[in-house]
PDB file of C-alpha atoms in Angstrom:
ATOM      1  CA  MET A  27      25.159  -7.768  29.480  1.00  0.00           C
ATOM      2  CA  LEU A  28      26.888  -6.308  26.476  1.00  0.00           C
ATOM      3  CA  ALA A  29      30.268  -8.059  27.305  1.00  0.00           C
ATOM      4  CA  ILE A  30      28.531 -11.350  27.474  1.00  0.00           C
ATOM      5  CA  LEU A  31      26.780 -10.802  24.125  1.00  0.00           C
ATOM      6  CA  THR A  32      30.024  -9.788  22.631  1.00  0.00           C
ATOM      7  CA  MET A  33      31.890 -12.800  23.777  1.00  0.00           C
ATOM      8  CA  ASN A  34      29.023 -15.036  22.725  1.00  0.00           C
ATOM      9  CA  TYR A  35      29.001 -13.566  19.119  1.00  0.00           C
ATOM     10  CA  TRP A  36      32.703 -13.499  18.772  1.00  0.00           C
ATOM     11  CA  PRO A  37      34.609 -16.174  20.621  1.00  0.00           C
ATOM     12  CA  ASN A  38      37.919 -14.927  22.067  1.00  0.00           C
ATOM     13  CA  VAL A  39      36.940 -11.352  21.499  1.00  0.00           C
ATOM     14  CA  LYS A  40      36.078  -9.090  24.503  1.00  0.00           C
ATOM     15  CA  LEU A  41      34.275  -5.816  24.843  1.00  0.00           C
ATOM     16  CA  ARG A  42      36.705  -2.856  24.978  1.00  0.00           C
ATOM     17  CA  VAL A  43      35.561   0.295  26.748  1.00  0.00           C
ATOM     18  CA  ILE A  44      37.712   3.267  25.660  1.00  0.00           C
ATOM     19  CA  ASP A  45      35.677   6.047  27.384  1.00  0.00           C
ATOM     20  CA  ALA A  46      33.215   6.214  30.222  1.00  0.00           C
ATOM     21  CA  TRP A  47      32.796   7.787  33.650  1.00  0.00           C
ATOM     22  CA  TYR A  48      35.819   8.808  35.642  1.00  0.00           C
ATOM     23  CA  GLU A  49      36.244   9.949  39.168  1.00  0.00           C
ATOM     24  CA  GLN A  50      38.245  12.920  37.912  1.00  0.00           C
ATOM     25  CA  ASN A  51      35.726  13.592  35.168  1.00  0.00           C
ATOM     26  CA  ARG A  52      36.761  15.891  32.326  1.00  0.00           C
ATOM     27  CA  TYR A  53      33.223  16.325  30.886  1.00  0.00           C
ATOM     28  CA  SER A  54      30.750  19.093  31.537  1.00  0.00           C
ATOM     29  CA  ARG A  55      27.975  18.365  34.031  1.00  0.00           C
ATOM     30  CA  SER A  56      25.486  18.136  31.046  1.00  0.00           C
ATOM     31  CA  ALA A  57      27.375  15.516  29.277  1.00  0.00           C
ATOM     32  CA  LEU A  58      26.119  11.928  29.355  1.00  0.00           C
ATOM     33  CA  HIS A  59      29.610  10.664  30.210  1.00  0.00           C
ATOM     34  CA  TYR A  60      29.604  12.876  33.340  1.00  0.00           C
ATOM     35  CA  GLU A  61      26.311  11.361  34.409  1.00  0.00           C
ATOM     36  CA  GLY A  62      27.639   7.859  33.929  1.00  0.00           C
ATOM     37  CA  ARG A  63      25.085   7.088  31.089  1.00  0.00           C
ATOM     38  CA  ALA A  64      27.354   6.851  28.158  1.00  0.00           C
ATOM     39  CA  VAL A  65      30.297   4.716  26.979  1.00  0.00           C
ATOM     40  CA  ASP A  66      32.466   4.666  24.018  1.00  0.00           C
ATOM     41  CA  ILE A  67      33.326   1.065  22.965  1.00  0.00           C
ATOM     42  CA  THR A  68      35.137  -1.206  20.485  1.00  0.00           C
ATOM     43  CA  THR A  69      36.102  -4.859  20.389  1.00  0.00           C
ATOM     44  CA  SER A  70      39.261  -6.046  21.909  1.00  0.00           C
ATOM     45  CA  ASP A  71      40.718  -6.852  18.430  1.00  0.00           C
ATOM     46  CA  ARG A  72      39.963  -3.276  17.284  1.00  0.00           C
ATOM     47  CA  ASP A  73      38.418  -4.684  14.023  1.00  0.00           C
ATOM     48  CA  ARG A  74      36.481  -1.937  12.608  1.00  0.00           C
ATOM     49  CA  ASN A  75      34.356  -4.302  10.552  1.00  0.00           C
ATOM     50  CA  LYS A  76      32.769  -5.403  13.780  1.00  0.00           C
ATOM     51  CA  LEU A  77      31.520  -2.071  14.805  1.00  0.00           C
ATOM     52  CA  GLY A  78      28.166  -2.360  13.034  1.00  0.00           C
ATOM     53  CA  MET A  79      27.293  -5.622  14.679  1.00  0.00           C
ATOM     54  CA  LEU A  80      28.623  -4.253  18.072  1.00  0.00           C
ATOM     55  CA  ALA A  81      26.194  -1.378  17.708  1.00  0.00           C
ATOM     56  CA  ARG A  82      23.353  -3.923  17.162  1.00  0.00           C
ATOM     57  CA  LEU A  83      24.410  -5.890  20.189  1.00  0.00           C
ATOM     58  CA  ALA A  84      24.479  -2.740  22.253  1.00  0.00           C
ATOM     59  CA  ILE A  85      20.832  -2.197  21.318  1.00  0.00           C
ATOM     60  CA  GLN A  86      19.982  -5.719  22.311  1.00  0.00           C
ATOM     61  CA  ALA A  87      21.677  -5.153  25.684  1.00  0.00           C
ATOM     62  CA  GLY A  88      19.317  -2.263  26.404  1.00  0.00           C
ATOM     63  CA  PHE A  89      21.186   0.883  25.341  1.00  0.00           C
ATOM     64  CA  ASP A  90      18.699   3.543  24.211  1.00  0.00           C
ATOM     65  CA  TRP A  91      20.823   5.322  21.718  1.00  0.00           C
ATOM     66  CA  VAL A  92      23.692   3.903  19.758  1.00  0.00           C
ATOM     67  CA  TYR A  93      25.706   5.623  16.851  1.00  0.00           C
ATOM     68  CA  TYR A  94      29.130   5.859  15.284  1.00  0.00           C
ATOM     69  CA  GLU A  95      30.832   8.846  16.880  1.00  0.00           C
ATOM     70  CA  SER A  96      33.884   8.094  14.654  1.00  0.00           C
ATOM     71  CA  HIS A  97      35.043   5.244  12.554  1.00  0.00           C
ATOM     72  CA  LEU A  98      37.105   4.043  15.386  1.00  0.00           C
ATOM     73  CA  HIS A  99      34.427   3.272  18.042  1.00  0.00           C
ATOM     74  CA  VAL A 100      30.665   3.094  18.923  1.00  0.00           C
ATOM     75  CA  HIS A 101      29.040   5.471  21.269  1.00  0.00           C
ATOM     76  CA  ALA A 102      26.110   4.059  23.422  1.00  0.00           C
ATOM     77  CA  SER A 103      24.064   5.762  26.049  1.00  0.00           C
ATOM     78  CA  VAL A 104      20.922   5.248  28.211  1.00  0.00           C
ATOM     79  CA  GLN A 105      18.131   7.553  29.152  1.00  0.00           C
ATOM     80  CA  PRO A 106      17.459   8.763  32.743  1.00  0.00           C
ATOM     81  CA  ASP A 107      15.502   6.298  35.023  1.00  0.00           C
ATOM     82  CA  SER A 108      12.441   8.497  34.626  1.00  0.00           C
ATOM     83  CA  VAL A 109      12.266   7.537  30.919  1.00  0.00           C
ATOM     84  CA  PHE A 110      12.367   3.973  29.619  1.00  0.00           C
ATOM     85  CA  ARG A 111      11.653   2.094  26.511  1.00  0.00           C
ATOM     86  CA  THR A 112      10.020  -1.221  25.843  1.00  0.00           C
ATOM     87  CA  LYS A 113      10.072  -3.492  22.766  1.00  0.00           C
ATOM     88  CA  ARG A 114       7.275  -3.315  20.236  1.00  0.00           C
ATOM     89  CA  MET A 115       4.143  -5.442  20.542  1.00  0.00           C
ATOM     90  CA  LEU A 116       2.351  -4.807  17.383  1.00  0.00           C
ATOM     91  CA  ASN A 117      -0.997  -6.239  18.588  1.00  0.00           C
ATOM     92  CA  CYS A 118      -3.001  -3.648  16.672  1.00  0.00           C
ATOM     93  CA  PHE A 119      -6.766  -4.110  17.136  1.00  0.00           C
ATOM     94  CA  ALA A 120      -8.836  -6.917  18.830  1.00  0.00           C
ATOM     95  CA  GLY A 121     -11.160  -9.242  16.885  1.00  0.00           C
ATOM     96  CA  SER A 122     -14.182  -7.659  18.679  1.00  0.00           C
ATOM     97  CA  SER A 123     -13.278  -4.173  17.430  1.00  0.00           C
ATOM     98  CA  THR A 124     -15.746  -2.759  14.939  1.00  0.00           C
ATOM     99  CA  VAL A 125     -15.440  -0.779  11.679  1.00  0.00           C
ATOM    100  CA  LEU A 126     -18.103   0.887   9.467  1.00  0.00           C
ATOM    101  CA  THR A 127     -18.215  -0.694   6.066  1.00  0.00           C
ATOM    102  CA  LYS A 128     -19.994   0.540   2.967  1.00  0.00           C
ATOM    103  CA  GLN A 129     -21.400  -2.792   2.088  1.00  0.00           C
ATOM    104  CA  ASN A 130     -22.645  -4.190   5.421  1.00  0.00           C
ATOM    105  CA  GLY A 131     -22.609  -1.388   8.030  1.00  0.00           C
ATOM    106  CA  LEU A 132     -20.839  -2.191  11.266  1.00  0.00           C
ATOM    107  CA  LYS A 133     -18.594  -5.257  11.048  1.00  0.00           C
ATOM    108  CA  ARG A 134     -16.361  -6.883  13.560  1.00  0.00           C
ATOM    109  CA  MET A 135     -12.674  -6.859  12.889  1.00  0.00           C
ATOM    110  CA  ASP A 136     -12.422 -10.597  12.738  1.00  0.00           C
ATOM    111  CA  GLU A 137     -15.117 -10.647   9.999  1.00  0.00           C
ATOM    112  CA  LEU A 138     -13.466  -8.100   7.848  1.00  0.00           C
ATOM    113  CA  GLU A 139     -12.279  -9.099   4.359  1.00  0.00           C
ATOM    114  CA  ILE A 140      -9.798  -7.656   1.916  1.00  0.00           C
ATOM    115  CA  GLY A 141     -11.759  -5.545  -0.526  1.00  0.00           C
ATOM    116  CA  ASP A 142     -14.248  -4.279   2.087  1.00  0.00           C
ATOM    117  CA  ARG A 143     -14.617  -0.589   2.025  1.00  0.00           C
ATOM    118  CA  VAL A 144     -14.325   0.936   5.431  1.00  0.00           C
ATOM    119  CA  LEU A 145     -14.758   4.482   6.744  1.00  0.00           C
ATOM    120  CA  ALA A 146     -11.411   6.498   6.674  1.00  0.00           C
ATOM    121  CA  ARG A 147     -10.294  10.048   6.383  1.00  0.00           C
ATOM    122  CA  LYS A 148      -8.892  11.514   3.210  1.00  0.00           C
ATOM    123  CA  ALA A 149      -5.907  13.918   3.172  1.00  0.00           C
ATOM    124  CA  ASP A 150      -8.329  16.931   2.806  1.00  0.00           C
ATOM    125  CA  GLY A 151     -10.081  15.930   5.927  1.00  0.00           C
ATOM    126  CA  LYS A 152     -13.263  14.581   4.230  1.00  0.00           C
ATOM    127  CA  LEU A 153     -14.437  11.071   5.119  1.00  0.00           C
ATOM    128  CA  THR A 154     -14.628   8.210   2.455  1.00  0.00           C
ATOM    129  CA  PHE A 155     -15.104   4.580   2.276  1.00  0.00           C
ATOM    130  CA  SER A 156     -11.575   3.241   1.547  1.00  0.00           C
ATOM    131  CA  PRO A 157     -10.882  -0.363   0.493  1.00  0.00           C
ATOM    132  CA  VAL A 158      -9.005  -2.709   2.732  1.00  0.00           C
ATOM    133  CA  ILE A 159      -6.042  -3.632   0.536  1.00  0.00           C
ATOM    134  CA  LEU A 160      -4.265  -6.064   2.983  1.00  0.00           C
ATOM    135  CA  PHE A 161      -3.820  -6.969   6.591  1.00  0.00           C
ATOM    136  CA  LEU A 162      -0.453  -5.970   8.000  1.00  0.00           C
ATOM    137  CA  HIS A 163      -1.257  -8.369  10.911  1.00  0.00           C
ATOM    138  CA  ARG A 164      -3.994 -10.995  11.142  1.00  0.00           C
ATOM    139  CA  ASP A 165      -4.041 -13.605  13.933  1.00  0.00           C
ATOM    140  CA  GLN A 166      -7.318 -15.109  15.042  1.00  0.00           C
ATOM    141  CA  GLN A 167      -5.986 -17.303  17.752  1.00  0.00           C
ATOM    142  CA  THR A 168      -3.688 -15.187  19.975  1.00  0.00           C
ATOM    143  CA  LYS A 169      -5.021 -13.486  22.999  1.00  0.00           C
ATOM    144  CA  ALA A 170      -3.357 -10.213  24.069  1.00  0.00           C
ATOM    145  CA  LYS A 171      -3.706  -7.157  26.374  1.00  0.00           C
ATOM    146  CA  PHE A 172      -5.027  -3.945  24.948  1.00  0.00           C
ATOM    147  CA  LYS A 173      -5.664  -0.416  25.986  1.00  0.00           C
ATOM    148  CA  ALA A 174      -9.286   0.103  26.771  1.00  0.00           C
ATOM    149  CA  VAL A 175      -9.814   3.888  25.977  1.00  0.00           C
ATOM    150  CA  HIS A 176     -13.071   5.319  27.257  1.00  0.00           C
ATOM    151  CA  ILE A 177     -14.212   8.258  25.104  1.00  0.00           C
ATOM    152  CA  SER A 178     -16.750  10.897  25.980  1.00  0.00           C
ATOM    153  CA  ASN A 179     -19.111  10.072  23.208  1.00  0.00           C
ATOM    154  CA  GLY A 180     -19.710   6.683  24.909  1.00  0.00           C
ATOM    155  CA  THR A 181     -17.125   4.741  22.701  1.00  0.00           C
ATOM    156  CA  LEU A 182     -14.836   2.277  24.012  1.00  0.00           C
ATOM    157  CA  LEU A 183     -11.726   1.899  21.914  1.00  0.00           C
ATOM    158  CA  THR A 184      -9.736  -1.206  22.128  1.00  0.00           C
ATOM    159  CA  ILE A 185      -6.207  -0.664  20.772  1.00  0.00           C
ATOM    160  CA  SER A 186      -2.726  -2.029  21.380  1.00  0.00           C
ATOM    161  CA  PRO A 187      -0.342   0.275  23.333  1.00  0.00           C
ATOM    162  CA  ASP A 188       2.097   0.645  20.381  1.00  0.00           C
ATOM    163  CA  HIS A 189      -0.500   1.583  17.841  1.00  0.00           C
ATOM    164  CA  LEU A 190      -0.670   5.100  16.441  1.00  0.00           C
ATOM    165  CA  ILE A 191      -3.729   7.226  17.081  1.00  0.00           C
ATOM    166  CA  TYR A 192      -4.442  10.803  16.180  1.00  0.00           C
ATOM    167  CA  LYS A 193      -4.464  13.263  19.007  1.00  0.00           C
ATOM    168  CA  VAL A 194      -6.194  16.606  18.309  1.00  0.00           C
ATOM    169  CA  ASP A 195      -4.919  20.041  19.375  1.00  0.00           C
ATOM    170  CA  PRO A 196      -7.675  21.415  21.765  1.00  0.00           C
ATOM    171  CA  MET A 197      -6.712  25.001  20.861  1.00  0.00           C
ATOM    172  CA  THR A 198      -7.874  24.754  17.268  1.00  0.00           C
ATOM    173  CA  ASN A 199     -11.093  24.148  15.502  1.00  0.00           C
ATOM    174  CA  ASP A 200      -9.629  22.503  12.499  1.00  0.00           C
ATOM    175  CA  SER A 201     -10.999  19.051  11.597  1.00  0.00           C
ATOM    176  CA  SER A 202      -9.038  18.587   8.334  1.00  0.00           C
ATOM    177  CA  GLY A 203      -6.123  17.010  10.128  1.00  0.00           C
ATOM    178  CA  GLY A 204      -3.710  19.937  10.291  1.00  0.00           C
ATOM    179  CA  SER A 205      -4.415  20.207  13.981  1.00  0.00           C
ATOM    180  CA  MET A 206      -3.628  16.666  15.000  1.00  0.00           C
ATOM    181  CA  GLU A 207      -0.553  14.639  15.633  1.00  0.00           C
ATOM    182  CA  THR A 208       0.010  10.896  15.875  1.00  0.00           C
ATOM    183  CA  VAL A 209       0.931   9.464  19.193  1.00  0.00           C
ATOM    184  CA  PHE A 210       1.220   5.922  20.541  1.00  0.00           C
ATOM    185  CA  ALA A 211      -2.046   4.731  22.230  1.00  0.00           C
ATOM    186  CA  ALA A 212       0.157   4.174  25.345  1.00  0.00           C
ATOM    187  CA  ASP A 213       0.816   7.985  25.434  1.00  0.00           C
ATOM    188  CA  LEU A 214      -2.853   8.961  25.520  1.00  0.00           C
ATOM    189  CA  LEU A 215      -3.956  10.577  28.694  1.00  0.00           C
ATOM    190  CA  PRO A 216      -7.317  11.536  30.133  1.00  0.00           C
ATOM    191  CA  GLY A 217      -8.296  14.912  28.848  1.00  0.00           C
ATOM    192  CA  ASP A 218      -6.744  14.338  25.391  1.00  0.00           C
ATOM    193  CA  GLN A 219      -8.925  14.852  22.376  1.00  0.00           C
ATOM    194  CA  VAL A 220      -9.414  12.437  19.469  1.00  0.00           C
ATOM    195  CA  PHE A 221     -11.387  12.468  16.263  1.00  0.00           C
ATOM    196  CA  VAL A 222     -14.676  10.326  16.160  1.00  0.00           C
ATOM    197  CA  ARG A 223     -17.208   9.888  13.572  1.00  0.00           C
ATOM    198  CA  ASN A 224     -20.506  11.726  14.001  1.00  0.00           C
ATOM    199  CA  GLY A 225     -22.990  10.082  11.747  1.00  0.00           C
ATOM    200  CA  ILE A 226     -21.554   8.618   8.570  1.00  0.00           C
ATOM    201  CA  PHE A 227     -19.657  11.468   6.874  1.00  0.00           C
ATOM    202  CA  ASP A 228     -19.172  13.940   9.714  1.00  0.00           C
ATOM    203  CA  ILE A 229     -16.172  14.011  12.069  1.00  0.00           C
ATOM    204  CA  SER A 230     -16.085  15.631  15.481  1.00  0.00           C
ATOM    205  CA  ARG A 231     -13.889  15.752  18.522  1.00  0.00           C
ATOM    206  CA  ALA A 232     -14.343  13.774  21.735  1.00  0.00           C
ATOM    207  CA  THR A 233     -12.336  13.624  25.025  1.00  0.00           C
ATOM    208  CA  VAL A 234     -10.533  10.725  26.503  1.00  0.00           C
ATOM    209  CA  LEU A 235     -12.237  10.069  29.875  1.00  0.00           C
ATOM    210  CA  GLY A 236     -10.117   7.187  31.132  1.00  0.00           C
ATOM    211  CA  ILE A 237      -7.722   4.478  30.046  1.00  0.00           C
ATOM    212  CA  GLY A 238      -7.625   0.867  31.271  1.00  0.00           C
ATOM    213  CA  GLU A 239      -6.372  -2.477  30.243  1.00  0.00           C
ATOM    214  CA  ILE A 240      -8.408  -5.373  28.675  1.00  0.00           C
ATOM    215  CA  GLU A 241      -7.611  -8.792  27.384  1.00  0.00           C
ATOM    216  CA  ARG A 242      -9.050  -9.749  24.004  1.00  0.00           C
ATOM    217  CA  GLN A 243      -8.645 -12.420  21.342  1.00  0.00           C
ATOM    218  CA  GLY A 244      -7.349 -11.727  17.838  1.00  0.00           C
ATOM    219  CA  LEU A 245      -4.818  -9.264  16.432  1.00  0.00           C
ATOM    220  CA  TYR A 246      -5.774  -7.319  13.361  1.00  0.00           C
ATOM    221  CA  ALA A 247      -4.235  -4.495  11.421  1.00  0.00           C
ATOM    222  CA  PRO A 248      -6.172  -3.772   8.197  1.00  0.00           C
ATOM    223  CA  MET A 249      -4.460  -1.458   5.641  1.00  0.00           C
ATOM    224  CA  THR A 250      -6.561   1.081   3.675  1.00  0.00           C
ATOM    225  CA  LEU A 251      -5.550   3.151   0.741  1.00  0.00           C
ATOM    226  CA  GLU A 252      -5.774   6.233   2.968  1.00  0.00           C
ATOM    227  CA  GLY A 253      -3.559   4.892   5.707  1.00  0.00           C
ATOM    228  CA  ASN A 254      -6.054   5.358   8.420  1.00  0.00           C
ATOM    229  CA  ILE A 255      -9.336   3.821   9.651  1.00  0.00           C
ATOM    230  CA  PHE A 256     -12.235   4.478  12.010  1.00  0.00           C
ATOM    231  CA  VAL A 257     -12.079   1.684  14.608  1.00  0.00           C
ATOM    232  CA  ASP A 258     -14.748   1.648  17.381  1.00  0.00           C
ATOM    233  CA  ASP A 259     -15.826   5.024  15.738  1.00  0.00           C
ATOM    234  CA  VAL A 260     -12.429   6.581  16.629  1.00  0.00           C
ATOM    235  CA  LEU A 261      -9.960   7.689  13.900  1.00  0.00           C
ATOM    236  CA  ALA A 262      -6.731   5.652  14.126  1.00  0.00           C
ATOM    237  CA  SER A 263      -3.586   5.215  11.880  1.00  0.00           C
ATOM    238  CA  ASN A 264      -2.937   1.974  10.085  1.00  0.00           C
ATOM    239  CA  TYR A 265       0.573   1.784  11.550  1.00  0.00           C
ATOM    240  CA  ALA A 266       2.081   0.662  14.825  1.00  0.00           C
ATOM    241  CA  GLY A 267       5.588   0.188  16.357  1.00  0.00           C
ATOM    242  CA  THR A 268       7.069   3.367  14.930  1.00  0.00           C
ATOM    243  CA  SER A 269       6.448   6.996  15.405  1.00  0.00           C
ATOM    244  CA  TYR A 270       7.302   7.837  11.784  1.00  0.00           C
ATOM    245  CA  GLU A 271       3.832   7.498  10.351  1.00  0.00           C
ATOM    246  CA  MET A 272       4.709   9.320   7.175  1.00  0.00           C
ATOM    247  CA  LEU A 273       7.668   7.058   6.587  1.00  0.00           C
ATOM    248  CA  ALA A 274       5.548   3.948   7.209  1.00  0.00           C
ATOM    249  CA  HIS A 275       2.921   5.194   4.758  1.00  0.00           C
ATOM    250  CA  VAL A 276       5.518   5.955   2.102  1.00  0.00           C
ATOM    251  CA  SER A 277       7.026   2.488   2.562  1.00  0.00           C
ATOM    252  CA  MET A 278       3.580   0.907   1.763  1.00  0.00           C
ATOM    253  CA  ALA A 279       3.404   2.740  -1.615  1.00  0.00           C
ATOM    254  CA  PRO A 280       4.091  -0.448  -3.511  1.00  0.00           C
ATOM    255  CA  ALA A 281       1.153  -2.189  -1.942  1.00  0.00           C
ATOM    256  CA  ARG A 282      -1.210   0.725  -2.826  1.00  0.00           C
ATOM    257  CA  LEU A 283       0.258   0.809  -6.373  1.00  0.00           C
ATOM    258  CA  TYR A 284      -0.449  -2.925  -6.758  1.00  0.00           C
ATOM    259  CA  TRP A 285      -4.009  -2.511  -5.546  1.00  0.00           C
ATOM    260  CA  ASN A 286      -4.697   0.444  -7.896  1.00  0.00           C
ATOM    261  CA  VAL A 287      -3.224  -1.355 -10.913  1.00  0.00           C
ATOM    262  CA  ALA A 288      -5.171  -4.522 -10.136  1.00  0.00           C
ATOM    263  CA  SER A 289      -8.347  -2.572  -9.623  1.00  0.00           C
ATOM    264  CA  THR A 290      -7.883  -0.884 -12.980  1.00  0.00           C
ATOM    265  CA  ILE A 291      -7.278  -4.250 -14.765  1.00  0.00           C
ATOM    266  CA  PHE A 292     -10.173  -6.080 -13.163  1.00  0.00           C
ATOM    267  CA  GLU A 293     -12.401  -2.995 -12.994  1.00  0.00           C
ATOM    268  CA  GLN A 294     -13.298  -3.368  -9.374  1.00  0.00           C
ATOM    269  CA  LEU A 295     -11.854  -5.746  -6.719  1.00  0.00           C
ATOM    270  CA  GLY A 296     -14.629  -7.075  -4.523  1.00  0.00           C
ATOM    271  CA  PRO A 297     -14.235  -8.536  -1.046  1.00  0.00           C
ATOM    272  CA  THR A 298     -12.106 -11.612  -0.915  1.00  0.00           C
ATOM    273  CA  THR A 299     -11.721 -14.001   1.887  1.00  0.00           C
ATOM    274  CA  ALA A 300      -8.537 -13.297   3.722  1.00  0.00           C
ATOM    275  CA  PRO A 301      -6.272 -16.035   5.121  1.00  0.00           C
ATOM    276  CA  THR A 302      -7.492 -17.098   8.492  1.00  0.00           C
ATOM    277  CA  HIS A 303      -4.107 -17.194  10.256  1.00  0.00           C
ATOM    278  CA  TYR A 304      -1.056 -15.618   8.641  1.00  0.00           C
ATOM    279  CA  HIS A 305       0.274 -13.361  11.446  1.00  0.00           C
ATOM    280  CA  ILE A 306       2.546 -10.631   9.940  1.00  0.00           C
ATOM    281  CA  HIS A 307       2.152  -9.762   6.288  1.00  0.00           C
ATOM    282  CA  TRP A 308       5.278 -10.773   4.317  1.00  0.00           C
ATOM    283  CA  TYR A 309       5.854  -7.350   2.924  1.00  0.00           C
ATOM    284  CA  ALA A 310       5.655  -5.678   6.469  1.00  0.00           C
ATOM    285  CA  ARG A 311       8.123  -8.328   7.815  1.00  0.00           C
ATOM    286  CA  TRP A 312      10.411  -7.622   4.861  1.00  0.00           C
ATOM    287  CA  LEU A 313      10.353  -3.906   5.605  1.00  0.00           C
ATOM    288  CA  TRP A 314      11.277  -4.707   9.275  1.00  0.00           C
ATOM    289  CA  THR A 315      14.150  -6.888   8.179  1.00  0.00           C
ATOM    290  CA  LEU A 316      15.327  -4.037   5.885  1.00  0.00           C
ATOM    291  CA  ALA A 317      15.062  -1.505   8.625  1.00  0.00           C
ATOM    292  CA  ASP A 318      16.977  -3.705  11.042  1.00  0.00           C
ATOM    293  CA  ASN A 319      19.712  -4.351   8.554  1.00  0.00           C
ATOM    294  CA  VAL A 320      20.115  -0.776   7.564  1.00  0.00           C
ATOM    295  CA  SER A 321      20.232   0.331  11.295  1.00  0.00           C
ATOM    296  CA  THR A 322      22.868  -2.360  11.935  1.00  0.00           C
ATOM    297  CA  PHE A 323      25.014  -1.086   9.028  1.00  0.00           C
ATOM    298  CA  VAL A 324      24.614   2.546  10.038  1.00  0.00           C
ATOM    299  CA  GLY A 325      25.004   1.787  13.727  1.00  0.00           C
ATOM    300  CA  ILE A 326      21.771   3.389  15.023  1.00  0.00           C
ATOM    301  CA  PRO A 327      18.698   1.853  16.543  1.00  0.00           C
ATOM    302  CA  SER A 328      16.040   0.809  14.082  1.00  0.00           C
ATOM    303  CA  PRO A 329      12.843   2.953  14.409  1.00  0.00           C
ATOM    304  CA  LEU A 330      10.918  -0.296  14.852  1.00  0.00           C
ATOM    305  CA  ASP A 331      12.900  -1.674  17.793  1.00  0.00           C
ATOM    306  CA  TYR A 332      11.507   0.483  20.570  1.00  0.00           C
ATOM    307  CA  PHE A 333       8.915   3.027  21.331  1.00  0.00           C
ATOM    308  CA  PRO A 334       8.558   5.476  24.296  1.00  0.00           C
ATOM    309  CA  ARG A 335       6.143   4.733  27.090  1.00  0.00           C
ATOM    310  CA  PRO A 336       5.288   7.185  29.919  1.00  0.00           C
TER     311      PRO A 336
END
């Protein structure tokens, strides 16, 4: 596959493998080369300026890890068969999912508007109504498959496999957030604990009883100032497609700054009707493009290209 991609991208240029597996292998048994899962590659013309794009083509061909081992070649490897990766889906939440708003109580996701204040968790662990400042993803028409997560408090959470959710450490009693970690919804297992709202401003733990699959219409990813939101009464992150939640939250700082400045100027931004069909927000799309370009230049996979699945 990589050889074909190379020839298609650069006519008359072929893929050149300079190191791989050999019958008389000189590598240790723990090395990826020994296991036949790694190669060192260049192009046949040995043009170093092509290495960045070659690394990108290797990612497209399905290699799990690509980087510059030296300035002379690209190293590419794959994971064992027991571990695999799949491309991001970024479906987020379904239109039928619900959030708790300050103005109107429970509200469907497809009825949510920019400026609505929804229940979220502050950094100190306390709950607050945080404004929706934008939609990272909003698509009313598309149907998609979601994870249907059955929770012990009777809640059914509908969430895309690649969306980040907070899993609680069952050995601690801390509800401030120090005892939780962000995981992809695809990585949740029966028995895991998550944070759920108990009343309005109380938070408690609940156990995942089972996980299924369901098809729903609409793709929605509201963004709050806090970077998280209670959806179907379960605390979830605003972010999807990357395991680096902190990096994602920092990258959205300009959007939060704009909202805060605008709120100060106009005293208080009330709900505004959001566009009915704009798919991915332009700023989020720009960040993806930037991440892809940087990863191509450096020669490593973009953190947004793939995510682990069990």
